[in-house]
CSV table of C-alpha atoms in Angstrom, one decimal:
chain,number,residue,atom,x,y,z
A,1,MET,CA,-4.6,20.1,3.8
A,2,PRO,CA,-2.6,20.2,0.4
A,3,THR,CA,-2.7,23.7,-1.2
A,4,GLY,CA,-0.1,23.0,-4.2
A,5,ARG,CA,-1.2,23.5,-8.0
A,6,PHE,CA,0.4,20.2,-8.9
A,7,ARG,CA,0.0,17.0,-7.4
A,8,ARG,CA,-0.3,13.8,-9.1
A,9,HIS,CA,-4.2,12.9,-7.9
A,10,PRO,CA,-7.6,13.0,-8.8
A,11,PHE,CA,-7.9,17.0,-7.2
A,12,ALA,CA,-4.8,18.9,-8.6
A,13,ARG,CA,-7.2,20.8,-9.7
A,14,TYR,CA,-9.2,22.2,-6.4
A,15,ARG,CA,-8.1,23.5,-2.9
A,16,PHE,CA,-9.3,22.9,-0.2
A,17,SER,CA,-11.0,25.4,2.2
A,18,ARG,CA,-12.0,23.9,6.2
A,19,ARG,CA,-15.6,26.0,6.7
A,20,CYS,CA,-17.5,25.0,9.8
A,21,SER,CA,-17.0,20.6,10.1
A,22,SER,CA,-16.8,20.1,6.1
A,23,THR,CA,-14.0,20.6,3.2
A,24,GLU,CA,-15.5,22.5,1.1
A,25,LEU,CA,-13.4,21.9,-3.2
A,26,ARG,CA,-13.4,24.9,-4.7
A,27,PRO,CA,-11.0,24.9,-8.2
A,28,ASN,CA,-8.1,26.3,-8.0
A,29,PRO,CA,-7.3,29.9,-9.1
A,30,GLY,CA,-3.9,29.5,-9.8
A,31,PRO,CA,-2.0,28.3,-13.2
A,32,PRO,CA,-2.9,24.8,-14.6
A,33,PHE,CA,0.1,23.7,-14.1
A,34,THR,CA,3.3,24.9,-11.7
A,35,ARG,CA,5.9,22.6,-10.4
A,36,SER,CA,9.0,24.0,-8.5
A,37,ARG,CA,10.3,20.8,-6.9
A,38,GLY,CA,12.8,19.9,-8.9
A,39,PRO,CA,15.9,20.7,-12.1
A,40,PHE,CA,12.7,22.3,-14.1
A,41,VAL,CA,9.7,24.4,-13.8
A,42,CYS,CA,6.7,23.7,-15.4
A,43,HIS,CA,4.0,26.1,-17.2
A,44,GLY,CA,0.9,24.9,-19.8
A,45,SER,CA,3.8,25.4,-22.7
A,46,GLY,CA,6.5,23.6,-21.8
A,47,LEU,CA,9.2,23.0,-19.5
A,48,THR,CA,11.9,25.0,-18.8
A,49,ASP,CA,15.5,24.7,-17.2
A,50,ALA,CA,15.0,26.6,-13.6
A,51,CYS,CA,18.9,28.3,-14.1
A,52,THR,CA,19.0,29.4,-17.4
A,53,ALA,CA,15.3,29.6,-18.3
A,54,ALA,CA,15.9,27.9,-21.6
A,55,PRO,CA,13.3,25.5,-23.3
A,56,CYS,CA,14.9,22.1,-22.5
A,57,ARG,CA,12.3,19.6,-24.2
A,58,PRO,CA,9.4,18.8,-25.4
A,59,ALA,CA,6.1,20.6,-24.7
A,60,VAL,CA,3.9,18.8,-21.6
A,61,GLY,CA,1.0,18.8,-24.4
A,62,HIS,CA,3.7,17.2,-27.3
A,63,THR,CA,1.3,14.6,-29.3
A,64,GLY,CA,4.1,12.6,-30.1
A,65,ARG,CA,7.0,10.2,-28.5
A,66,MET,CA,9.5,12.4,-27.3
A,67,HIS,CA,12.9,11.0,-27.6
A,68,GLY,CA,14.2,8.0,-25.9
A,69,GLU,CA,11.1,8.1,-24.1
A,70,SER,CA,9.3,4.9,-22.3
A,71,LEU,CA,5.7,3.8,-22.0
A,72,ALA,CA,5.0,5.0,-18.3
A,73,HIS,CA,6.5,8.1,-18.5
A,74,MET,CA,4.2,8.7,-22.2
A,75,ILE,CA,1.2,7.7,-20.7
A,76,ARG,CA,1.5,9.2,-18.1
A,77,ARG,CA,2.6,12.4,-20.2
A,78,LEU,CA,-0.3,12.5,-21.9
A,79,ARG,CA,-3.1,12.1,-19.6
A,80,ILE,CA,-1.0,14.9,-17.9
A,81,ALA,CA,-1.9,17.3,-20.6
A,82,LYS,CA,-5.8,16.0,-20.8
A,83,ARG,CA,-6.4,17.1,-17.3
A,84,TRP,CA,-7.0,13.2,-16.8
A,85,SER,CA,-7.3,11.4,-13.5
A,86,GLN,CA,-6.1,7.7,-14.1
A,87,GLN,CA,-9.9,7.0,-12.6
A,88,ARG,CA,-10.9,8.8,-16.4
A,89,LEU,CA,-8.5,8.0,-18.3
A,90,ALA,CA,-10.3,3.6,-17.5
A,91,VAL,CA,-13.2,5.3,-18.7
A,92,GLU,CA,-11.7,6.7,-21.5
A,93,ILE,CA,-9.9,3.2,-22.3
A,94,CYS,CA,-12.9,1.2,-21.7
A,95,ARG,CA,-15.6,3.7,-23.6
A,96,ALA,CA,-13.3,3.9,-26.3
A,97,VAL,CA,-13.5,0.0,-27.4
A,98,GLY,CA,-17.1,-0.1,-26.7
A,99,MET,CA,-15.9,-2.7,-23.0
A,100,PRO,CA,-18.0,-1.5,-19.7
A,101,VAL,CA,-16.5,1.1,-17.9
A,102,ASP,CA,-15.5,-0.9,-15.3
A,103,SER,CA,-12.8,-3.1,-17.5
A,104,LEU,CA,-10.2,-1.1,-16.3
A,105,THR,CA,-8.9,0.5,-13.5
A,106,ARG,CA,-7.6,3.3,-12.0
A,107,GLY,CA,-5.4,0.8,-10.4
A,108,ASP,CA,-4.4,-0.4,-13.3
A,109,ILE,CA,-3.6,2.7,-15.2
A,110,TYR,CA,-0.6,3.7,-12.0
A,111,ARG,CA,0.8,0.5,-12.0
A,112,TYR,CA,0.8,1.2,-16.2
A,113,GLU,CA,2.1,4.6,-15.1
A,114,LYS,CA,4.4,3.1,-12.8
A,115,GLY,CA,6.3,0.8,-15.2
A,116,LYS,CA,4.8,-2.1,-13.0
A,117,ARG,CA,2.9,-3.4,-15.6
A,118,THR,CA,2.7,-3.7,-19.6
A,119,PRO,CA,-0.7,-2.5,-21.5
A,120,ARG,CA,0.3,-4.8,-24.0
A,121,ASP,CA,-3.7,-5.7,-25.4
A,122,TRP,CA,-4.9,-2.7,-23.9
A,123,LEU,CA,-2.5,-0.7,-26.7
A,124,PRO,CA,-4.7,-0.3,-29.5
A,125,ALA,CA,-7.6,1.6,-26.9
A,126,LEU,CA,-5.1,3.7,-25.2
A,127,ALA,CA,-4.2,5.1,-28.7
A,128,LEU,CA,-7.7,5.6,-29.3
A,129,ALA,CA,-8.2,7.4,-26.3
A,130,LEU,CA,-5.0,9.5,-25.8
A,131,GLY,CA,-5.6,10.4,-30.2
A,132,VAL,CA,-2.0,9.6,-30.5
A,133,PRO,CA,-1.0,6.8,-33.6
A,134,LEU,CA,-0.4,2.7,-33.3
A,135,GLU,CA,3.0,3.6,-34.1
A,136,GLU,CA,4.0,5.6,-31.4
A,137,PHE,CA,2.8,3.6,-28.6
A,138,GLU,CA,4.8,0.6,-30.1
A,139,ALA,CA,8.0,2.9,-30.4
A,140,ALA,CA,7.9,4.0,-26.5
A,141,LEU,CA,7.4,0.1,-25.6
A,142,ALA,CA,10.0,-0.6,-27.2
A,143,THR,CA,11.6,0.9,-24.6
A,144,GLN,CA,9.9,0.0,-21.4
A,145,SER,CA,12.5,-1.3,-19.1
A,146,VAL,CA,11.9,-5.3,-17.9
A,147,ALA,CA,9.4,-6.8,-15.4
A,148,PRO,CA,9.6,-6.0,-11.9
A,149,GLN,CA,12.2,-8.6,-10.8
A,150,THR,CA,10.0,-11.3,-8.6
A,151,VAL,CA,11.3,-13.2,-5.1
A,152,ASP,CA,11.1,-16.3,-7.8
A,153,ASP,CA,15.3,-14.3,-9.3
A,154,PHE,CA,16.5,-13.2,-5.8
A,155,LEU,CA,15.9,-17.0,-4.3
A,156,PRO,CA,17.8,-20.2,-4.9
A,157,GLU,CA,15.5,-23.1,-7.0
A,158,GLY,CA,14.6,-25.5,-4.7
A,159,GLU,CA,14.5,-25.6,-0.6
A,160,PRO,CA,15.8,-21.2,-0.3
A,161,LEU,CA,16.5,-23.0,3.2
A,162,ALA,CA,18.5,-25.8,2.4
A,163,PRO,CA,22.3,-25.2,3.9
A,164,LEU,CA,24.5,-25.8,1.1
A,165,LYS,CA,26.2,-29.2,1.6
A,166,THR,CA,29.7,-28.0,1.1
A,167,LYS,CA,30.2,-24.7,2.4
A,168,GLN,CA,32.2,-22.3,1.1
A,169,GLY,CA,31.4,-18.5,2.4
A,170,ARG,CA,33.0,-17.0,4.8
A,171,ARG,CA,32.5,-17.3,8.5
A,172,VAL,CA,29.3,-15.2,10.0
A,173,GLY,CA,29.0,-14.5,13.3
A,174,MET,CA,27.3,-12.8,15.9
A,175,GLY,CA,28.5,-9.2,14.5
A,176,ASP,CA,26.4,-10.4,10.8
A,177,VAL,CA,23.4,-11.7,13.0
A,178,GLU,CA,23.2,-7.8,15.0
A,179,GLY,CA,23.6,-5.9,11.3
A,180,LEU,CA,21.4,-7.6,9.3
A,181,ALA,CA,18.9,-7.3,12.0
A,182,GLY,CA,19.8,-3.4,12.8
A,183,ARG,CA,18.7,-4.0,8.5
A,184,ILE,CA,15.6,-5.2,9.1
A,185,HIS,CA,14.5,-2.3,11.9
A,186,GLY,CA,15.5,0.0,9.2
A,187,LEU,CA,12.7,-1.6,6.7
A,188,ARG,CA,10.0,-1.3,9.2
A,189,LEU,CA,11.1,2.0,10.0
A,190,ALA,CA,10.9,2.8,6.1
A,191,ASP,CA,8.1,0.9,6.2
A,192,ASP,CA,6.4,3.8,8.2
A,193,VAL,CA,6.6,6.3,6.3
A,194,LEU,CA,6.7,5.5,2.2
A,195,ALA,CA,4.3,2.2,0.6
A,196,GLY,CA,5.3,-0.9,-0.3
A,197,GLY,CA,6.0,-0.3,-4.1
A,198,ASP,CA,8.9,2.0,-3.1
A,199,LEU,CA,10.7,-0.4,-1.0
A,200,ILE,CA,9.9,-4.0,-2.4
A,201,GLY,CA,12.9,-3.9,-4.7
A,202,PRO,CA,14.9,-2.9,-1.4
A,203,ALA,CA,13.4,-5.1,0.5
A,204,LEU,CA,13.5,-8.4,-2.0
A,205,ARG,CA,16.9,-7.9,-1.8
A,206,GLU,CA,18.0,-7.8,1.5
A,207,LEU,CA,15.8,-11.1,2.5
A,208,ARG,CA,18.4,-12.5,-0.8
A,209,SER,CA,21.4,-11.1,0.9
A,210,ALA,CA,20.0,-12.9,4.2
A,211,VAL,CA,19.0,-16.2,2.6
A,212,LYS,CA,22.7,-16.3,0.8
A,213,LEU,CA,24.4,-15.5,4.0
A,214,TYR,CA,22.3,-18.5,6.2
A,215,ARG,CA,23.1,-21.0,2.9
A,216,GLU,CA,26.5,-20.5,1.6
A,217,GLY,CA,27.8,-18.3,5.6
A,218,SER,CA,29.9,-20.5,7.7
A,219,HIS,CA,28.5,-20.6,11.0
A,220,THR,CA,27.0,-22.7,14.9
A,221,ASP,CA,23.8,-24.2,15.4
A,222,GLU,CA,23.1,-20.8,17.4
A,223,ILE,CA,24.2,-18.5,15.7
A,224,GLY,CA,22.0,-20.6,12.6
A,225,ASN,CA,19.3,-20.4,14.5
A,226,ALA,CA,19.9,-16.1,15.4
A,227,LEU,CA,20.4,-16.3,11.8
A,228,LEU,CA,16.8,-18.1,10.9
A,229,CYS,CA,15.0,-15.8,13.7
A,230,GLN,CA,16.4,-13.2,10.8
A,231,ILE,CA,15.5,-14.7,7.8
A,232,GLY,CA,11.9,-14.7,9.3
A,233,GLU,CA,11.4,-10.9,10.6
A,234,LEU,CA,12.9,-9.9,7.0
A,235,ALA,CA,10.4,-12.0,6.0
A,236,GLN,CA,8.0,-10.6,7.9
A,237,ILE,CA,8.1,-6.7,6.5
A,238,THR,CA,9.1,-8.0,2.6
A,239,GLY,CA,5.6,-10.3,3.2
A,240,PHE,CA,3.8,-7.4,4.3
A,241,ILE,CA,5.7,-4.5,1.8
A,242,ALA,CA,4.4,-6.8,-0.5
A,243,ALA,CA,1.2,-7.4,-0.3
A,244,ASP,CA,1.1,-3.3,0.5
A,245,ALA,CA,2.3,-3.1,-3.6
A,246,GLY,CA,-0.5,-5.6,-5.2
A,247,ARG,CA,1.9,-8.5,-5.7
A,248,GLN,CA,-0.1,-10.9,-3.0
A,249,ASP,CA,1.0,-14.4,-4.0
A,250,GLU,CA,4.9,-12.5,-4.1
A,251,ALA,CA,3.7,-11.4,-0.3
A,252,GLN,CA,2.8,-15.6,0.4
A,253,ARG,CA,5.1,-17.0,-0.7
A,254,ILE,CA,7.2,-14.7,1.2
A,255,TYR,CA,5.0,-14.8,4.8
A,256,GLN,CA,5.9,-18.8,3.4
A,257,LEU,CA,9.4,-18.9,3.5
A,258,GLY,CA,9.4,-16.6,6.8
A,259,LEU,CA,7.3,-19.5,8.3
A,260,SER,CA,9.7,-22.6,7.3
A,261,ALA,CA,12.4,-20.3,9.0
A,262,ALA,CA,10.7,-19.0,12.6
A,263,LYS,CA,10.0,-23.1,12.7
A,264,GLN,CA,13.2,-23.8,11.9
A,265,ALA,CA,14.4,-21.6,14.6
A,266,ASN,CA,11.6,-22.9,17.6
A,267,ALA,CA,10.6,-19.6,17.4
A,268,GLU,CA,6.9,-19.8,18.5
A,269,THR,CA,6.3,-16.4,18.9
A,270,LEU,CA,7.3,-15.5,15.8
A,271,VAL,CA,6.2,-17.7,13.8
A,272,GLY,CA,2.2,-17.1,15.2
A,273,ASN,CA,3.8,-13.1,14.0
A,274,LEU,CA,3.4,-14.6,10.3
A,275,ALA,CA,0.6,-17.2,10.5
A,276,GLY,CA,-1.5,-13.2,11.8
A,277,SER,CA,0.3,-10.9,8.6
A,278,LEU,CA,-0.7,-14.1,6.5
A,279,ALA,CA,-4.4,-14.5,7.8
A,280,TYR,CA,-4.7,-10.1,7.4
A,281,MET,CA,-3.6,-10.4,3.6
A,282,TRP,CA,-6.2,-13.4,3.5
A,283,SER,CA,-9.2,-11.7,4.5
A,284,ASN,CA,-8.3,-8.3,2.8
A,285,ASN,CA,-8.9,-11.0,0.0
A,286,GLY,CA,-11.6,-12.5,0.6
A,287,GLU,CA,-9.8,-15.7,1.4
A,288,ALA,CA,-11.8,-15.4,5.4
A,289,VAL,CA,-12.0,-18.8,6.2
A,290,LYS,CA,-8.5,-19.5,5.5
A,291,ALA,CA,-7.4,-15.9,7.2
A,292,VAL,CA,-9.4,-17.5,10.5
A,293,GLN,CA,-8.0,-21.3,10.3
A,294,ILE,CA,-3.9,-19.4,10.4
A,295,ALA,CA,-4.9,-17.3,12.8
A,296,THR,CA,-6.2,-19.1,15.9
A,297,ALA,CA,-3.3,-21.9,14.8
A,298,GLY,CA,-1.0,-19.3,15.2
A,299,LEU,CA,-2.2,-17.8,18.0
A,300,THR,CA,-0.2,-19.5,21.8
A,301,ASP,CA,-0.5,-19.4,25.5
A,302,ASP,CA,2.9,-18.5,26.3
A,303,ALA,CA,3.4,-15.4,23.5
A,304,PRO,CA,4.2,-11.9,25.3
A,305,PRO,CA,1.3,-9.6,26.0
A,306,LYS,CA,1.6,-7.4,23.3
A,307,ALA,CA,2.4,-10.5,20.4
A,308,ARG,CA,-0.6,-12.6,21.8
A,309,ALA,CA,-2.7,-8.6,21.8
A,310,LEU,CA,-1.7,-8.5,18.1
A,311,ALA,CA,-2.7,-11.8,16.8
A,312,LEU,CA,-6.5,-11.5,18.5
A,313,ASP,CA,-6.2,-8.3,16.8
A,314,ARG,CA,-5.8,-10.2,13.3
A,315,LEU,CA,-7.9,-13.2,14.9
A,316,ALA,CA,-10.9,-10.1,14.9
A,317,TRP,CA,-10.5,-9.4,11.8
A,318,ALA,CA,-10.5,-13.0,10.0
A,319,HIS,CA,-13.3,-13.0,12.1
A,320,THR,CA,-15.0,-9.5,11.1
A,321,GLN,CA,-14.7,-10.2,7.0
A,322,ALA,CA,-16.1,-13.9,7.1
A,323,HIS,CA,-19.4,-12.4,8.7
A,324,GLU,CA,-18.8,-12.8,12.3
A,325,PRO,CA,-19.5,-10.2,14.1
A,326,GLN,CA,-19.8,-12.8,18.2
A,327,PRO,CA,-16.4,-13.9,17.5
A,328,ALA,CA,-14.9,-10.3,16.1
A,329,MET,CA,-16.1,-9.3,19.4
A,330,ARG,CA,-14.2,-11.1,21.7
A,331,ALA,CA,-11.1,-11.5,19.7
A,332,LEU,CA,-11.3,-7.7,20.2
A,333,ALA,CA,-11.8,-7.8,24.5
A,334,GLN,CA,-9.1,-10.8,24.6
A,335,ALA,CA,-6.7,-8.2,22.1
A,336,ARG,CA,-7.4,-5.2,25.4
A,337,GLU,CA,-6.8,-7.3,27.4
A,338,ALA,CA,-4.0,-9.0,25.9
A,339,LEU,CA,-2.4,-5.1,25.8
A,340,ASP,CA,-3.1,-4.0,29.6
A,341,GLU,CA,-1.5,-7.2,31.0
A,342,SER,CA,2.2,-5.8,29.1
A,343,ASP,CA,3.0,-3.0,30.2
A,344,GLY,CA,6.5,-3.3,31.9
A,345,GLU,CA,6.6,-7.0,30.2
A,346,GLU,CA,9.3,-7.0,27.7
A,347,SER,CA,8.4,-7.7,23.6
A,348,PRO,CA,10.4,-8.2,20.7
A,349,PRO,CA,11.6,-5.1,18.8
A,350,TYR,CA,8.9,-6.1,15.5
A,351,LEU,CA,6.2,-5.3,17.4
A,352,TYR,CA,7.6,-1.8,18.4
A,353,TRP,CA,3.8,-0.5,16.8
A,354,VAL,CA,1.7,-2.4,18.9
A,355,SER,CA,-0.4,0.0,20.4
A,356,HIS,CA,-3.8,1.2,22.1
A,357,ASP,CA,-4.2,3.8,19.8
A,358,GLU,CA,-3.8,0.9,16.8
A,359,LEU,CA,-6.3,-0.8,18.8
A,360,THR,CA,-8.6,0.9,18.3
A,361,VAL,CA,-8.2,1.5,14.9
A,362,MET,CA,-8.4,-1.9,14.6
A,363,GLU,CA,-12.1,-1.4,16.8
A,364,SER,CA,-13.6,1.1,15.1
A,365,ARG,CA,-12.6,-1.0,11.7
A,366,VAL,CA,-14.8,-3.3,12.9
A,367,TYR,CA,-17.5,-1.7,13.4
A,368,THR,CA,-18.1,-0.2,10.3
A,369,GLU,CA,-17.3,-3.2,8.7
A,370,LEU,CA,-20.5,-4.6,11.3
A,371,HIS,CA,-22.5,-1.7,9.8
A,372,LYS,CA,-22.3,0.4,13.6
A,373,PRO,CA,-21.2,4.3,12.3
A,374,LEU,CA,-22.8,5.0,15.5
A,375,ARG,CA,-19.5,3.7,17.6
A,376,ALA,CA,-17.2,3.7,14.7
A,377,VAL,CA,-17.7,7.0,14.1
A,378,PRO,CA,-16.4,8.7,17.1
A,379,ILE,CA,-14.0,6.0,17.6
A,380,LEU,CA,-11.9,7.2,14.5
A,381,GLN,CA,-12.6,10.5,14.8
A,382,ARG,CA,-10.7,10.2,18.3
A,383,VAL,CA,-7.5,8.0,17.1
A,384,LEU,CA,-6.9,10.3,13.5
A,385,SER,CA,-7.7,13.8,15.3
A,386,ARG,CA,-4.4,13.0,17.2
A,387,TYR,CA,-2.3,10.2,14.9
A,388,ASP,CA,1.6,10.8,13.8
A,389,VAL,CA,0.9,13.4,10.2
A,390,THR,CA,4.4,11.6,8.4
A,391,ARG,CA,2.2,8.1,8.9
A,392,THR,CA,1.0,9.0,5.2
A,393,ARG,CA,-0.1,5.3,3.8
A,394,GLU,CA,-2.0,4.6,6.9
A,395,LEU,CA,-3.7,7.9,8.0
A,396,ALA,CA,-5.4,7.7,4.4
A,397,LEU,CA,-5.9,3.7,5.0
A,398,TYR,CA,-7.9,4.8,8.6
A,399,SER,CA,-9.7,7.8,7.2
A,400,SER,CA,-11.4,5.6,4.6
A,401,TRP,CA,-13.2,3.4,7.3
A,402,LEU,CA,-14.0,7.1,8.5
A,403,ALA,CA,-15.7,7.9,5.1
A,404,ILE,CA,-17.4,4.5,4.9
A,405,ALA,CA,-18.8,4.5,8.6
A,406,TYR,CA,-20.0,8.3,7.0
A,407,ALA,CA,-22.3,7.3,4.9
A,408,ASP,CA,-23.4,4.3,7.0
A,409,ALA,CA,-24.9,7.1,9.3
A,410,ASN,CA,-26.6,8.7,6.3
A,411,GLU,CA,-23.9,12.0,7.2
A,412,PRO,CA,-23.2,12.1,3.0
A,413,GLU,CA,-21.7,15.4,3.3
A,414,GLU,CA,-18.7,14.4,5.9
A,415,SER,CA,-17.5,12.1,3.8
A,416,ALA,CA,-17.6,13.1,1.0
A,417,ALA,CA,-14.9,15.6,3.1
A,418,THR,CA,-13.8,12.7,3.9
A,419,ALA,CA,-12.8,11.0,1.3
A,420,ALA,CA,-11.1,14.5,-0.3
A,421,ARG,CA,-8.5,14.1,1.8
A,422,VAL,CA,-7.9,10.9,1.5
A,423,ILE,CA,-7.9,11.0,-2.3
A,424,ALA,CA,-5.6,14.3,-2.0
A,425,MET,CA,-3.1,12.3,0.9
A,426,SER,CA,-3.3,9.2,-1.3
A,427,GLY,CA,-1.8,11.0,-4.5
A,428,ASP,CA,1.4,9.6,-4.7
A,429,ILE,CA,1.4,6.8,-2.5
A,430,ALA,CA,2.8,3.2,-4.8
A,431,SER,CA,-0.3,1.7,-2.5
A,432,GLU,CA,-2.3,-1.1,-4.0
A,433,ARG,CA,-4.1,-1.0,-0.7
A,434,ILE,CA,-5.1,2.8,-0.8
A,435,THR,CA,-6.6,2.0,-4.7
A,436,GLU,CA,-9.0,-0.1,-3.5
A,437,ARG,CA,-10.2,1.2,-0.7
A,438,ILE,CA,-10.4,4.3,-2.8
A,439,GLN,CA,-12.5,2.6,-5.1
A,440,THR,CA,-14.9,1.5,-2.1
A,441,VAL,CA,-15.1,4.6,-1.0
A,442,VAL,CA,-16.1,6.1,-4.2
A,443,GLU,CA,-19.0,3.2,-4.7
A,444,ARG,CA,-20.6,4.1,-1.5
A,445,LEU,CA,-21.0,7.9,-2.0
A,446,GLN,CA,-22.3,6.8,-5.0
A,447,GLU,CA,-26.3,6.6,-3.0
A,448,PHE,CA,-25.3,10.1,-2.8
A,449,ALA,CA,-25.5,10.9,-6.1
A,450,SER,CA,-26.8,13.7,-5.7
A,451,VAL,CA,-25.9,15.6,-3.1
A,452,PRO,CA,-23.6,19.0,-4.0
A,453,GLU,CA,-20.6,17.9,-1.9
A,454,VAL,CA,-20.7,14.1,-3.0
A,455,ARG,CA,-21.6,15.0,-6.5
A,456,GLU,CA,-18.4,17.0,-6.6
A,457,VAL,CA,-16.1,14.6,-5.5
A,458,LEU,CA,-17.7,12.2,-8.0
A,459,GLU,CA,-17.4,14.3,-10.7
A,460,ALA,CA,-13.6,14.9,-9.9
A,461,VAL,CA,-13.0,11.4,-9.2
A,462,ALA,CA,-14.6,9.9,-13.1
């Protein structure tokens, strides 16, 4: 469990200790700001060059704008100086102008501090909350970098996969296809340990390059089909990355691009995988009925067993979000049967991560959503105890369902301890899904606000 004294999450002022079966939050006795990473050492009074020990820039608590400072950096610096969590700043901004305290969320502040969104309408309220003249923020806004590029900036207008009538590009061979396949798999492996906000830029650039290679390059029909398959695979992981970064509209268009490529290549298994990915996103966005429809359409009897298991897994989740428990349980059972048949069977490389443990996690999430904590808790405990700790995002996400299951089982102390771990793990992860899950857990804990362990967690994120 993290014990460092400088973290970018609401529990930075706490250390975690294990006592019996629960985690206890205690005030960290160390100095309020100490950081050893990077070339600077930060103490409460200011930043010092670690080599020369000479002051090199204004203190973190400096309330004016630093020369050349962007708005995103300024917001984060001033928040840290007040020792406020992102959730606390969101509340204070709303209070400053008499708005309901849920008008802004922790996720909004996260995006402001990352430069992913500009708080133009909220700038006066932000200035009031942080006690800084509005002119200072306006000056910082002038230096803010341009908004993140979208998929429209990376793809040609019209039909992106329409080959050019006159091709001027170089000859494309199987070596190019294999090189692209290797880079796509590298992106998948990066997604195992990094969040969508960190990967969306590289993923979109790779997608642009792949589409350009197909449209402008000179290739045989066989190579063209192979390129289309790789574009479909790339669209699947890029869409997932975009969804994780909170860019749902982008993700939908990327998935649809992938579906178009896979259909042109007659790659039915890949079509099913993309349909399942889109269904999963829709399930999580309140469009469960559409999710059930596309997940069902993506099922094919002749798909490899592991591919069919994943498709049924996605269908089970869609049924769960559509409040259809019996179809959800049937789909889970069928997914388990399909996965049992996959031993010794060849599967597409993009299904490398599909395993019995991952299917078990989905099963426990379904039980949690159906309010069956006595089934969900032991399954989640068992799987999480052996889960790969380097996959921090998934570990935090899956643990959030354990926190909910504990609350449903009337175990608020364990729920609070698990929630604390989730928040601690997710402090530096640029994932909109985690932000939303933390908010869900915090809302669920409100019912137990009178329990000391729960109250301590709620106060820490207030």
